[in-house]
mmCIF file of C-alpha atoms and ligand atoms in Angstrom:
data_model
loop_
_atom_site.group_PDB
_atom_site.id
_atom_site.type_symbol
_atom_site.label_atom_id
_atom_site.label_comp_id
_atom_site.label_asym_id
_atom_site.label_seq_id
_atom_site.Cartn_x
_atom_site.Cartn_y
_atom_site.Cartn_z
ATOM 1 C CA MET A 1 -12.112 6.016 0.874
ATOM 2 C CA PRO A 2 -15.138 4.612 2.760
ATOM 3 C CA ASN A 3 -17.552 7.168 4.244
ATOM 4 C CA TRP A 4 -16.900 6.110 7.825
ATOM 5 C CA LYS A 5 -13.214 6.886 7.398
ATOM 6 C CA SER A 6 -13.733 10.363 5.916
ATOM 7 C CA ASN A 7 -16.347 11.032 8.651
ATOM 8 C CA LEU A 8 -13.710 10.113 11.205
ATOM 9 C CA ILE A 9 -11.205 12.545 9.650
ATOM 10 C CA ASP A 10 -13.882 15.287 9.564
ATOM 11 C CA GLY A 11 -14.651 14.574 13.224
ATOM 12 C CA TYR A 12 -10.961 14.832 14.178
ATOM 13 C CA ARG A 13 -10.598 18.122 12.267
ATOM 14 C CA LEU A 14 -13.705 19.642 13.845
ATOM 15 C CA ALA A 15 -12.772 18.452 17.349
ATOM 16 C CA THR A 16 -9.372 20.148 17.015
ATOM 17 C CA TRP A 17 -10.775 23.210 15.184
ATOM 18 C CA PRO A 18 -10.507 25.729 18.093
ATOM 19 C CA LEU A 19 -6.854 24.768 18.571
ATOM 20 C CA ARG A 20 -6.127 25.003 14.849
ATOM 21 C CA LYS A 21 -7.800 28.412 14.644
ATOM 22 C CA LEU A 22 -5.789 29.663 17.603
ATOM 23 C CA ARG A 23 -2.578 28.264 16.084
ATOM 24 C CA LEU A 24 -3.304 29.991 12.749
ATOM 25 C CA ARG A 25 -3.888 33.327 14.538
ATOM 26 C CA GLN A 26 -0.583 32.936 16.384
ATOM 27 C CA MET A 27 1.251 32.120 13.145
ATOM 28 C CA GLN A 28 -0.389 35.076 11.404
ATOM 29 C CA ARG A 29 0.635 37.460 14.171
ATOM 30 C CA ALA A 30 4.218 36.154 13.969
ATOM 31 C CA GLY A 31 4.217 36.207 10.136
ATOM 32 C CA GLN A 32 5.018 32.484 10.135
ATOM 33 C CA VAL A 33 2.105 30.948 8.209
ATOM 34 C CA PRO A 34 3.651 28.020 6.285
ATOM 35 C CA ILE A 35 3.011 27.600 2.571
ATOM 36 C CA ALA A 36 1.367 24.550 1.011
ATOM 37 C CA ILE A 37 2.242 23.280 -2.450
ATOM 38 C CA LEU A 38 0.118 20.476 -3.891
ATOM 39 C CA PHE A 39 0.951 17.937 -6.566
ATOM 40 C CA TYR A 40 -1.790 16.355 -8.643
ATOM 41 C CA HIS A 41 -1.336 13.931 -11.531
ATOM 42 C CA ARG A 42 -4.569 13.492 -13.418
ATOM 43 C CA VAL A 43 -8.078 14.940 -13.331
ATOM 44 C CA ASP A 44 -10.622 12.749 -15.090
ATOM 45 C CA ASP A 45 -13.740 10.674 -14.432
ATOM 46 C CA GLU A 46 -12.443 7.612 -16.299
ATOM 47 C CA TYR A 47 -9.989 5.084 -14.913
ATOM 48 C CA PRO A 48 -10.134 6.308 -11.297
ATOM 49 C CA ASN A 49 -7.084 5.377 -9.211
ATOM 50 C CA GLY A 50 -4.959 6.726 -6.371
ATOM 51 C CA TRP A 51 -3.434 9.419 -8.591
ATOM 52 C CA THR A 52 -6.630 10.510 -10.360
ATOM 53 C CA ILE A 53 -9.266 12.874 -9.018
ATOM 54 C CA THR A 54 -12.689 13.315 -10.616
ATOM 55 C CA GLU A 55 -13.556 16.583 -12.345
ATOM 56 C CA ALA A 56 -16.244 17.374 -9.750
ATOM 57 C CA GLY A 57 -13.861 16.489 -6.898
ATOM 58 C CA PHE A 58 -11.175 18.743 -8.327
ATOM 59 C CA GLU A 59 -13.593 21.640 -8.817
ATOM 60 C CA THR A 60 -14.829 21.292 -5.210
ATOM 61 C CA GLN A 61 -11.240 21.463 -3.949
ATOM 62 C CA ILE A 62 -10.389 24.467 -6.141
ATOM 63 C CA GLU A 63 -13.474 26.361 -4.931
ATOM 64 C CA TRP A 64 -12.472 25.687 -1.318
ATOM 65 C CA PHE A 65 -8.893 26.810 -2.019
ATOM 66 C CA GLU A 66 -10.156 30.037 -3.614
ATOM 67 C CA LYS A 67 -12.103 30.862 -0.455
ATOM 68 C CA ASN A 68 -9.333 30.009 1.996
ATOM 69 C CA PHE A 69 -5.941 30.681 0.374
ATOM 70 C CA ASP A 70 -3.931 33.051 -1.754
ATOM 71 C CA LEU A 71 -3.363 30.922 -4.862
ATOM 72 C CA VAL A 72 0.074 31.808 -6.195
ATOM 73 C CA ASP A 73 2.825 30.471 -8.455
ATOM 74 C CA LEU A 74 6.027 28.830 -7.194
ATOM 75 C CA GLU A 75 8.009 32.041 -7.584
ATOM 76 C CA GLU A 76 5.636 33.886 -5.242
ATOM 77 C CA CYS A 77 5.815 30.961 -2.776
ATOM 78 C CA GLN A 78 9.598 31.307 -2.788
ATOM 79 C CA ARG A 79 9.383 35.061 -2.353
ATOM 80 C CA ARG A 80 7.154 34.611 0.712
ATOM 81 C CA ILE A 81 9.363 31.836 2.168
ATOM 82 C CA SER A 82 12.535 33.924 1.717
ATOM 83 C CA SER A 83 11.012 37.183 2.937
ATOM 84 C CA GLY A 84 10.858 35.844 6.488
ATOM 85 C CA PHE A 85 7.269 37.046 6.951
ATOM 86 C CA ASN A 86 4.000 35.584 5.687
ATOM 87 C CA ASP A 87 0.683 36.188 7.409
ATOM 88 C CA ARG A 88 -1.588 34.756 4.693
ATOM 89 C CA PRO A 89 -2.595 31.127 4.087
ATOM 90 C CA THR A 90 -0.907 30.469 0.746
ATOM 91 C CA LEU A 91 -1.186 27.588 -1.675
ATOM 92 C CA SER A 92 0.298 26.658 -5.042
ATOM 93 C CA ILE A 93 -0.846 23.979 -7.487
ATOM 94 C CA THR A 94 1.416 21.686 -9.488
ATOM 95 C CA PHE A 95 0.892 18.596 -11.636
ATOM 96 C CA ASP A 96 3.370 15.799 -12.361
ATOM 97 C CA ASP A 97 3.972 13.518 -15.362
ATOM 98 C CA GLY A 98 1.846 15.110 -18.127
ATOM 99 C CA TYR A 99 -1.466 13.343 -18.744
ATOM 100 C CA ALA A 100 -3.371 14.490 -21.847
ATOM 101 C CA ASP A 101 -6.653 14.189 -19.920
ATOM 102 C CA ASN A 102 -5.753 17.282 -17.889
ATOM 103 C CA CYS A 103 -6.297 19.435 -20.991
ATOM 104 C CA ALA A 104 -9.983 18.494 -21.126
ATOM 105 C CA PHE A 105 -11.081 20.063 -17.850
ATOM 106 C CA ALA A 106 -8.528 20.857 -15.146
ATOM 107 C CA LEU A 107 -6.083 23.098 -16.989
ATOM 108 C CA PRO A 108 -8.703 25.143 -18.907
ATOM 109 C CA MET A 109 -10.581 25.602 -15.609
ATOM 110 C CA LEU A 110 -7.462 26.821 -13.791
ATOM 111 C CA LEU A 111 -6.561 29.160 -16.662
ATOM 112 C CA GLN A 112 -10.093 30.523 -16.804
ATOM 113 C CA ARG A 113 -10.001 31.247 -13.058
ATOM 114 C CA LYS A 114 -6.515 32.748 -13.402
ATOM 115 C CA ILE A 115 -5.064 30.252 -10.923
ATOM 116 C CA PRO A 116 -1.305 29.752 -11.451
ATOM 117 C CA VAL A 117 -0.183 26.187 -12.148
ATOM 118 C CA THR A 118 3.187 24.495 -12.674
ATOM 119 C CA TYR A 119 3.124 21.420 -14.882
ATOM 120 C CA PHE A 120 6.028 18.938 -14.662
ATOM 121 C CA VAL A 121 6.476 16.576 -17.607
ATOM 122 C CA THR A 122 8.820 13.769 -18.669
ATOM 123 C CA THR A 123 10.212 14.328 -22.148
ATOM 124 C CA TYR A 124 10.406 10.683 -23.297
ATOM 125 C CA HIS A 125 6.677 10.115 -22.862
ATOM 126 C CA THR A 126 5.521 13.449 -24.232
ATOM 127 C CA THR A 127 7.749 13.333 -27.318
ATOM 128 C CA ARG A 128 6.929 9.702 -28.156
ATOM 129 C CA GLY A 129 3.309 9.651 -27.034
ATOM 130 C CA GLU A 130 4.021 6.553 -24.957
ATOM 131 C CA PRO A 131 1.951 5.810 -21.831
ATOM 132 C CA PHE A 132 3.612 5.415 -18.433
ATOM 133 C CA PRO A 133 4.608 1.869 -17.436
ATOM 134 C CA HIS A 134 2.644 2.122 -14.158
ATOM 135 C CA ASP A 135 -0.553 2.735 -16.181
ATOM 136 C CA VAL A 136 0.226 0.009 -18.725
ATOM 137 C CA GLU A 137 0.667 -2.437 -15.825
ATOM 138 C CA LYS A 138 -2.836 -1.555 -14.640
ATOM 139 C CA GLY A 139 -4.350 -2.081 -18.094
ATOM 140 C CA ALA A 140 -4.985 1.650 -18.626
ATOM 141 C CA PRO A 141 -2.441 2.981 -21.163
ATOM 142 C CA LEU A 142 -3.345 6.660 -20.717
ATOM 143 C CA ALA A 143 -2.114 9.183 -23.264
ATOM 144 C CA PRO A 144 0.515 11.757 -22.271
ATOM 145 C CA ASN A 145 0.364 15.380 -23.388
ATOM 146 C CA SER A 146 1.787 16.119 -26.818
ATOM 147 C CA ILE A 147 4.595 18.638 -27.245
ATOM 148 C CA GLU A 148 2.147 20.854 -29.194
ATOM 149 C CA SER A 149 -0.270 20.905 -26.247
ATOM 150 C CA LEU A 150 2.576 21.722 -23.831
ATOM 151 C CA ALA A 151 3.724 24.591 -26.038
ATOM 152 C CA ALA A 152 0.122 25.890 -26.131
ATOM 153 C CA LEU A 153 -0.173 25.595 -22.345
ATOM 154 C CA SER A 154 3.087 27.463 -21.931
ATOM 155 C CA ARG A 155 1.858 30.257 -24.213
ATOM 156 C CA ALA A 156 -1.361 30.397 -22.162
ATOM 157 C CA GLY A 157 0.617 31.018 -18.974
ATOM 158 C CA VAL A 158 1.167 27.540 -17.499
ATOM 159 C CA GLU A 159 4.713 27.153 -16.144
ATOM 160 C CA ILE A 160 6.128 23.959 -17.681
ATOM 161 C CA GLY A 161 8.689 22.195 -15.475
ATOM 162 C CA ALA A 162 11.080 19.271 -15.952
ATOM 163 C CA HIS A 163 10.495 15.781 -14.554
ATOM 164 C CA THR A 164 13.455 13.902 -16.134
ATOM 165 C CA ARG A 165 13.610 12.206 -19.516
ATOM 166 C CA THR A 166 12.301 8.733 -18.624
ATOM 167 C CA HIS A 167 10.669 9.264 -15.216
ATOM 168 C CA ALA A 168 13.838 7.820 -13.694
ATOM 169 C CA ASP A 169 14.292 7.178 -9.998
ATOM 170 C CA LEU A 170 17.318 9.407 -9.348
ATOM 171 C CA GLY A 171 17.661 8.397 -5.702
ATOM 172 C CA ALA A 172 20.239 5.677 -6.230
ATOM 173 C CA MET A 173 21.835 7.049 -9.397
ATOM 174 C CA PRO A 174 25.515 8.068 -9.024
ATOM 175 C CA ASN A 175 26.648 11.367 -10.510
ATOM 176 C CA SER A 176 27.136 10.160 -14.090
ATOM 177 C CA PRO A 177 26.455 11.090 -17.726
ATOM 178 C CA GLN A 178 23.127 9.227 -17.385
ATOM 179 C CA LEU A 179 22.067 11.353 -14.418
ATOM 180 C CA ILE A 180 23.111 14.561 -16.183
ATOM 181 C CA ASP A 181 21.142 13.536 -19.262
ATOM 182 C CA GLU A 182 18.016 12.723 -17.219
ATOM 183 C CA VAL A 183 18.167 16.105 -15.516
ATOM 184 C CA LEU A 184 19.860 18.626 -17.809
ATOM 185 C CA GLY A 185 19.642 16.892 -21.194
ATOM 186 C CA ALA A 186 15.905 16.385 -20.865
ATOM 187 C CA THR A 187 15.430 19.966 -19.678
ATOM 188 C CA ARG A 188 17.371 21.453 -22.601
ATOM 189 C CA ASP A 189 15.381 19.318 -25.055
ATOM 190 C CA LEU A 190 12.110 20.410 -23.472
ATOM 191 C CA GLU A 191 13.150 24.061 -23.636
ATOM 192 C CA SER A 192 13.857 23.872 -27.338
ATOM 193 C CA LEU A 193 10.673 21.893 -28.057
ATOM 194 C CA ILE A 194 8.338 24.353 -26.339
ATOM 195 C CA ASP A 195 10.557 27.404 -26.914
ATOM 196 C CA GLN A 196 10.400 28.418 -23.262
ATOM 197 C CA LYS A 197 12.887 28.536 -20.390
ATOM 198 C CA ILE A 198 12.459 25.713 -17.851
ATOM 199 C CA ARG A 199 12.959 27.076 -14.333
ATOM 200 C CA TYR A 200 11.708 24.296 -12.016
ATOM 201 C CA PHE A 201 12.358 20.577 -11.619
ATOM 202 C CA ALA A 202 10.336 17.903 -9.773
ATOM 203 C CA PHE A 203 11.925 14.606 -8.738
ATOM 204 C CA PRO A 204 10.037 11.557 -10.051
ATOM 205 C CA PHE A 205 8.456 9.657 -7.123
ATOM 206 C CA GLY A 206 9.765 12.440 -4.864
ATOM 207 C CA LEU A 207 10.080 10.502 -1.598
ATOM 208 C CA HIS A 208 13.274 10.681 0.493
ATOM 209 C CA ALA A 209 14.762 7.607 -1.171
ATOM 210 C CA ASN A 210 14.164 9.084 -4.628
ATOM 211 C CA LEU A 211 15.998 12.376 -3.984
ATOM 212 C CA ASN A 212 19.642 12.951 -4.822
ATOM 213 C CA PRO A 213 21.845 15.718 -3.367
ATOM 214 C CA ALA A 214 23.958 15.873 -6.557
ATOM 215 C CA VAL A 215 20.826 16.806 -8.517
ATOM 216 C CA PHE A 216 19.991 19.663 -6.149
ATOM 217 C CA ARG A 217 23.532 21.018 -6.558
ATOM 218 C CA LEU A 218 23.534 20.515 -10.340
ATOM 219 C CA LEU A 219 20.249 22.362 -10.748
ATOM 220 C CA LYS A 220 21.387 25.198 -8.521
ATOM 221 C CA ASP A 221 24.641 25.535 -10.500
ATOM 222 C CA PHE A 222 22.697 25.615 -13.760
ATOM 223 C CA GLY A 223 20.442 28.428 -12.617
ATOM 224 C CA PHE A 224 17.188 26.621 -11.835
ATOM 225 C CA LYS A 225 14.888 28.551 -9.521
ATOM 226 C CA GLY A 226 13.678 25.590 -7.479
ATOM 227 C CA VAL A 227 13.332 21.834 -7.005
ATOM 228 C CA CYS A 228 10.245 19.988 -5.770
ATOM 229 C CA SER A 229 10.040 16.862 -3.655
ATOM 230 C CA ALA A 230 6.807 14.970 -2.973
ATOM 231 C CA TYR A 231 7.154 13.380 0.470
ATOM 232 C CA GLY A 232 4.739 15.728 2.174
ATOM 233 C CA GLY A 233 5.278 18.597 4.543
ATOM 234 C CA LEU A 234 4.807 22.331 4.384
ATOM 235 C CA ASN A 235 7.212 25.129 3.460
ATOM 236 C CA TYR A 236 8.191 27.116 6.520
ATOM 237 C CA ILE A 237 8.873 30.828 6.412
ATOM 238 C CA GLY A 238 12.577 31.629 6.474
ATOM 239 C CA ASP A 239 13.585 28.136 5.273
ATOM 240 C CA ASP A 240 15.653 27.424 2.169
ATOM 241 C CA ALA A 241 13.251 28.290 -0.661
ATOM 242 C CA PHE A 242 15.165 26.316 -3.308
ATOM 243 C CA HIS A 243 13.788 22.985 -2.094
ATOM 244 C CA LEU A 244 9.995 23.128 -2.297
ATOM 245 C CA HIS A 245 8.057 20.576 -0.262
ATOM 246 C CA ARG A 246 4.804 19.319 -1.710
ATOM 247 C CA LEU A 247 1.700 17.534 -0.422
ATOM 248 C CA HIS A 248 -0.311 15.042 -2.444
ATOM 249 C CA GLY A 249 -3.357 16.536 -4.195
ATOM 250 C CA ASP A 250 -5.445 13.940 -2.408
ATOM 251 C CA PRO A 251 -8.728 12.905 -4.084
ATOM 252 C CA CYS A 252 -10.154 12.535 -0.546
ATOM 253 C CA PHE A 253 -11.417 16.025 0.294
ATOM 254 C CA SER A 254 -11.697 15.296 4.031
ATOM 255 C CA ARG A 255 -8.039 14.336 4.216
ATOM 256 C CA MET A 256 -7.015 17.315 2.087
ATOM 257 C CA LYS A 257 -8.907 19.764 4.326
ATOM 258 C CA ASN A 258 -7.412 18.138 7.392
ATOM 259 C CA TRP A 259 -3.803 18.621 6.242
ATOM 260 C CA LEU A 260 -4.355 22.111 4.874
ATOM 261 C CA THR A 261 -5.843 23.403 8.113
ATOM 262 C CA PHE A 262 -2.492 22.724 9.766
ATOM 263 C CA ASP A 263 -2.827 19.283 11.269
ATOM 264 C CA PRO A 264 -0.026 19.470 13.872
ATOM 265 C CA ARG A 265 1.256 16.064 12.721
ATOM 266 C CA LEU A 266 2.618 17.730 9.564
ATOM 267 C CA GLN A 267 5.265 19.459 11.656
ATOM 268 C CA SER A 268 6.951 16.128 12.301
ATOM 269 C CA THR A 269 7.679 15.505 8.603
ATOM 270 C CA LYS A 270 11.359 14.634 8.316
ATOM 271 C CA ARG A 271 13.116 17.071 5.958
ATOM 272 C CA PHE A 272 15.616 16.019 3.298
ATOM 273 C CA ASP A 273 18.641 18.267 3.681
ATOM 274 C CA TYR A 274 20.576 18.141 0.392
ATOM 275 C CA GLU A 275 23.398 20.238 1.860
ATOM 276 C CA THR A 276 24.394 17.532 4.326
ATOM 277 C CA GLN A 277 23.464 14.378 2.393
ATOM 278 C CA PRO A 278 26.403 12.318 1.094
ATOM 279 C CA GLU A 279 26.752 11.823 -2.656
ATOM 280 C CA VAL A 280 25.395 8.545 -4.052
ATOM 281 C CA SER A 281 28.240 6.184 -4.904
ATOM 282 C CA ALA A 282 28.270 3.464 -7.550
ATOM 283 C CA ALA A 283 27.967 0.923 -4.709
ATOM 284 C CA ASP A 284 24.544 2.369 -3.817
ATOM 285 C CA THR A 285 23.068 1.648 -7.238
ATOM 286 C CA GLY A 286 21.118 -1.354 -6.083
ATOM 287 C CA LYS A 287 19.625 0.223 -3.000
ATOM 288 C CA PRO A 288 15.862 -0.178 -2.733
ATOM 289 C CA SER A 289 13.792 2.990 -3.085
ATOM 290 C CA GLY A 290 11.481 2.528 -0.133
ATOM 291 C CA ARG A 291 8.587 4.758 0.799
ATOM 292 C CA VAL A 292 9.346 6.616 3.987
ATOM 293 C CA ASN A 293 7.703 9.307 5.978
ATOM 294 C CA GLN A 294 4.513 9.897 4.094
ATOM 295 C CA PRO A 295 2.186 11.768 6.410
ATOM 296 C CA SER A 296 -0.325 12.538 3.698
ATOM 297 C CA GLU A 297 -0.151 9.047 2.211
ATOM 298 C CA PRO A 298 1.050 10.409 -1.107
ATOM 299 C CA VAL A 299 0.895 8.501 -4.329
ATOM 300 C CA ALA A 300 4.175 9.836 -5.570
ATOM 301 C CA HIS A 301 4.965 9.385 -9.245
HETATM 302 ZN ZN1 ZN B 401 6.039 11.648 -11.812
#
């Protein structure tokens, strides 16, 4: 992002700072401080792109989070959402896809600082060592994590989560053996490969058009603790804690600070209500998966 643009965002945040501070105090008094969950993809200095943050950039963000938030795991987020009262700025960190580069700096740093992290991986890429098509297209076939490294991360305390078998867009997929395999088959395989229970699932791409009510119901029936989307928005106290809303772990620190200090525009994020959404029918299979409602301009993979 050009400097003038991040200066503009900083200026907007500072100009609205007294209002934001007042709003935070009001939310604290009422026990209604919403919870932020971030999704990153890759931390590395090579092959920068919209879903990669530099090591220095990531460390700067983590240091700011440590000063300003309780850094907790997804289970604690859910406990605070369900309890009906939260007076502390709270944040949780997740990663999607499973890039091997994250083992060089980001994950050891988080473990060393005892910061909880949930790490969502696709089983096809991690078991075969095949790069993601969106990286191959860009001429950067980046290595995914190996199963051995995921098992080691799990033993070290990282919560490994499921992210389908093939990074499939589930939004237009009817309830079918293919959908069940992408969601449950991949999860069961991952559990046996890393010898650990998988409790959370993140939708690939994660925007409204990529979500599927049948998957929410399936995961609930099969005892999952929670499901993550990636279209932005905060988690409000007293809401359904099964569906966890996430914000993009934006490489632009100005934009990140702006959202996380309760930019009022976040409140207008349209929520996906899986309870009232109709099931996807076979006739919907060809529907385009558009990008809608992305207040934090997420790069959702
Ligand atoms: Zn993904």
